[in-house]
């Protein structure tokens, strides 16, 4: 599975902890060591993933970002480009897709989200409304509803890392995605594995069909090197 637009490695590692072959991808390097493609996700989007969770930038899409555009302080083309990128992620040739973003213009320009989640539904006593646009995935069920309702992220003090801290996925949400959506793609992988095992057993049965002499005749010639330069063939 692919976690697009993720530098933190949080969703990737939540899936890896459950045994999935999960990769992250971002223009930036990964903050935590792990399987990561540093570059444009559109370059690898057609590489046969079964599930993609994407966190595209919200700078020109979110309600707060759009404010600058509607006041004429920002080039509207930036929003159009960002929408085009989101649309490419949504229609990627991947069986199951989740695109995540704050409340903003994706809802009016592309389509309404399937659900809006909050960190307090996943064990973090904070608010940060996050929309999920889902393809072939069920809504994410809350895993641990807690009491706190702090708006910690929007009140963060200015710092060079502020945007990173604000945009990093909550661990509880990542764990919920891995346990609920990983189970769906995991079941499918199990089905594929079972089918492959059956094929392998059938090949063994076909091969064992017949008498020991027939097996012997089918045995490939084994060549062994007994000493450097001296080679014998077993059936001679
Ligand atoms: C809002 S942040 C998402 C952070 C994420 N939630 C995490 O925990 O790492 C958006 C990320 O998208 C990345 N990005 C933007 N355009 C990209 C592209 N074409 N391909 C891959 N990553 C891209 C940015 O570098 C940025 O790190």
Short mmCIF file of N, CA and C in Angstrom, two decimals, residues 3-67:
data_model
loop_
_atom_site.label_atom_id
_atom_site.label_comp_id
_atom_site.label_asym_id
_atom_site.label_seq_id
_atom_site.Cartn_x
_atom_site.Cartn_y
_atom_site.Cartn_z
N UNK A 3 1.33 5.39 0.98
CA UNK A 3 0.88 6.58 1.71
C UNK A 3 1.46 7.78 0.97
N UNK A 4 0.62 8.45 0.20
CA UNK A 4 1.09 9.55 -0.65
C UNK A 4 1.14 10.84 0.15
N UNK A 5 2.15 11.65 -0.13
CA UNK A 5 2.33 12.96 0.53
C UNK A 5 2.50 12.77 2.03
N UNK A 6 3.38 11.88 2.40
CA UNK A 6 3.66 11.65 3.83
C UNK A 6 5.17 11.69 4.07
N UNK A 7 5.62 12.68 4.85
CA UNK A 7 7.03 12.75 5.25
C UNK A 7 7.22 12.11 6.62
N UNK A 8 6.14 12.06 7.43
CA UNK A 8 6.30 11.64 8.84
C UNK A 8 6.50 10.13 8.99
N UNK A 9 5.97 9.34 8.06
CA UNK A 9 6.07 7.88 8.17
C UNK A 9 5.08 7.28 9.16
N UNK A 10 4.15 8.12 9.65
CA UNK A 10 3.26 7.62 10.72
C UNK A 10 2.23 6.60 10.21
N UNK A 11 1.56 6.93 9.10
CA UNK A 11 0.58 5.98 8.56
C UNK A 11 1.32 4.76 7.99
N UNK A 12 2.42 5.04 7.27
CA UNK A 12 3.22 3.92 6.72
C UNK A 12 3.59 2.93 7.82
N UNK A 13 4.13 3.43 8.94
CA UNK A 13 4.60 2.52 10.00
C UNK A 13 3.44 1.84 10.72
N UNK A 14 2.28 2.49 10.78
CA UNK A 14 1.12 1.84 11.41
C UNK A 14 0.72 0.62 10.57
N UNK A 15 0.76 0.74 9.24
CA UNK A 15 0.44 -0.40 8.38
C UNK A 15 1.55 -1.45 8.45
N UNK A 16 2.82 -1.01 8.47
CA UNK A 16 3.94 -1.98 8.54
C UNK A 16 3.87 -2.78 9.84
N UNK A 17 3.45 -2.11 10.94
CA UNK A 17 3.35 -2.82 12.23
C UNK A 17 2.32 -3.95 12.15
N UNK A 18 1.40 -3.84 11.19
CA UNK A 18 0.39 -4.90 11.03
C UNK A 18 0.77 -5.86 9.91
N UNK A 19 2.01 -5.76 9.44
CA UNK A 19 2.50 -6.75 8.47
C UNK A 19 2.28 -6.39 7.01
N UNK A 20 1.90 -5.14 6.72
CA UNK A 20 1.66 -4.76 5.31
C UNK A 20 2.94 -4.22 4.68
N UNK A 21 3.03 -4.39 3.37
CA UNK A 21 4.18 -3.85 2.64
C UNK A 21 3.84 -2.39 2.30
N UNK A 22 4.00 -1.52 3.28
CA UNK A 22 3.58 -0.12 3.13
C UNK A 22 4.76 0.77 2.80
N UNK A 23 4.51 1.71 1.88
CA UNK A 23 5.52 2.69 1.45
C UNK A 23 4.96 4.09 1.63
N UNK A 24 5.83 5.02 1.98
CA UNK A 24 5.42 6.42 1.98
C UNK A 24 6.08 7.10 0.79
N UNK A 25 5.52 8.26 0.41
CA UNK A 25 6.09 9.01 -0.71
C UNK A 25 5.88 10.49 -0.42
N UNK A 26 6.92 11.27 -0.63
CA UNK A 26 6.80 12.72 -0.44
C UNK A 26 7.93 13.39 -1.23
N UNK A 27 7.75 14.66 -1.55
CA UNK A 27 8.84 15.41 -2.18
C UNK A 27 9.99 15.54 -1.18
N UNK A 28 9.65 15.49 0.12
CA UNK A 28 10.66 15.60 1.19
C UNK A 28 11.15 14.21 1.60
N UNK A 29 12.32 14.14 2.24
CA UNK A 29 12.75 12.84 2.78
C UNK A 29 11.85 12.42 3.93
N UNK A 30 11.88 11.15 4.27
CA UNK A 30 11.06 10.67 5.38
C UNK A 30 11.71 11.05 6.72
N UNK A 31 10.88 11.45 7.67
CA UNK A 31 11.40 11.82 9.01
C UNK A 31 11.89 10.61 9.77
N UNK A 32 11.28 9.44 9.50
CA UNK A 32 11.69 8.20 10.18
C UNK A 32 12.20 7.25 9.12
N UNK A 33 13.28 6.53 9.40
CA UNK A 33 13.76 5.59 8.38
C UNK A 33 12.69 4.55 8.07
N UNK A 34 12.58 4.18 6.81
CA UNK A 34 11.59 3.20 6.37
C UNK A 34 11.44 3.29 4.87
N UNK A 35 10.67 2.37 4.26
CA UNK A 35 10.50 2.40 2.80
C UNK A 35 9.83 3.69 2.35
N UNK A 36 10.54 4.48 1.57
CA UNK A 36 10.04 5.81 1.22
C UNK A 36 10.53 6.16 -0.18
N UNK A 37 9.61 6.66 -1.02
CA UNK A 37 10.00 7.18 -2.33
C UNK A 37 10.02 8.70 -2.21
N UNK A 38 11.19 9.29 -2.40
CA UNK A 38 11.26 10.76 -2.35
C UNK A 38 11.12 11.28 -3.77
N UNK A 39 9.99 11.89 -4.05
CA UNK A 39 9.73 12.40 -5.40
C UNK A 39 8.25 12.61 -5.57
N UNK A 40 7.86 12.84 -6.84
CA UNK A 40 6.46 13.13 -7.16
C UNK A 40 5.64 11.84 -7.14
N UNK A 41 4.59 11.83 -6.35
CA UNK A 41 3.76 10.62 -6.24
C UNK A 41 3.17 10.23 -7.61
N UNK A 42 2.96 11.21 -8.48
CA UNK A 42 2.36 10.88 -9.78
C UNK A 42 3.28 9.99 -10.62
N UNK A 43 4.59 9.98 -10.28
CA UNK A 43 5.53 9.12 -11.01
C UNK A 43 5.35 7.64 -10.65
N UNK A 44 4.78 7.36 -9.47
CA UNK A 44 4.69 5.94 -9.04
C UNK A 44 3.25 5.49 -8.81
N UNK A 45 2.31 6.36 -9.14
CA UNK A 45 0.91 6.09 -8.78
C UNK A 45 0.33 4.87 -9.53
N UNK A 46 0.95 4.54 -10.68
CA UNK A 46 0.41 3.41 -11.46
C UNK A 46 1.17 2.12 -11.19
N UNK A 47 1.95 2.07 -10.10
CA UNK A 47 2.79 0.90 -9.84
C UNK A 47 2.08 -0.21 -9.06
N UNK A 48 0.84 -0.52 -9.42
CA UNK A 48 0.10 -1.67 -8.86
C UNK A 48 -0.06 -1.66 -7.34
N UNK A 49 -0.51 -0.54 -6.78
CA UNK A 49 -0.82 -0.50 -5.34
C UNK A 49 -2.23 -1.03 -5.15
N UNK A 50 -2.52 -1.63 -3.99
CA UNK A 50 -3.90 -2.07 -3.75
C UNK A 50 -4.68 -1.05 -2.90
N UNK A 51 -3.95 -0.20 -2.20
CA UNK A 51 -4.59 0.82 -1.36
C UNK A 51 -3.69 2.05 -1.34
N UNK A 52 -4.31 3.24 -1.42
CA UNK A 52 -3.52 4.48 -1.27
C UNK A 52 -4.24 5.40 -0.27
N UNK A 53 -3.47 5.92 0.66
CA UNK A 53 -3.98 6.96 1.56
C UNK A 53 -3.17 8.21 1.25
N UNK A 54 -3.84 9.29 0.85
CA UNK A 54 -3.11 10.47 0.37
C UNK A 54 -3.43 11.69 1.23
N UNK A 55 -2.38 12.45 1.52
CA UNK A 55 -2.51 13.66 2.35
C UNK A 55 -2.01 14.87 1.55
N UNK A 56 -2.69 15.25 0.47
CA UNK A 56 -2.17 16.35 -0.37
C UNK A 56 -2.13 17.69 0.39
N UNK A 57 -1.24 18.60 -0.02
CA UNK A 57 -1.14 19.89 0.68
C UNK A 57 -2.47 20.65 0.64
N UNK A 58 -2.77 21.32 1.75
CA UNK A 58 -4.07 22.01 1.85
C UNK A 58 -3.90 23.53 1.75
N UNK A 59 -2.66 24.01 1.55
CA UNK A 59 -2.38 25.45 1.61
C UNK A 59 -3.35 26.27 0.74
N UNK A 60 -3.64 25.80 -0.46
CA UNK A 60 -4.48 26.60 -1.38
C UNK A 60 -5.92 26.08 -1.45
N UNK A 61 -6.25 25.15 -0.54
CA UNK A 61 -7.57 24.50 -0.61
C UNK A 61 -8.40 24.69 0.65
N UNK A 62 -7.73 24.79 1.79
CA UNK A 62 -8.47 24.81 3.06
C UNK A 62 -9.23 26.14 3.21
N UNK A 63 -10.21 26.11 4.10
CA UNK A 63 -11.03 27.30 4.34
C UNK A 63 -10.14 28.51 4.66
N UNK A 64 -9.12 28.28 5.52
CA UNK A 64 -8.26 29.41 5.90
C UNK A 64 -7.37 29.86 4.74
N UNK A 65 -6.92 28.90 3.92
CA UNK A 65 -6.07 29.24 2.77
C UNK A 65 -6.83 29.98 1.68
N UNK A 66 -8.05 29.53 1.42
CA UNK A 66 -8.90 30.12 0.37
C UNK A 66 -9.23 31.58 0.66
N UNK A 67 -9.25 31.93 1.94
CA UNK A 67 -9.50 33.27 2.40
C UNK A 67 -8.58 34.29 1.68
#
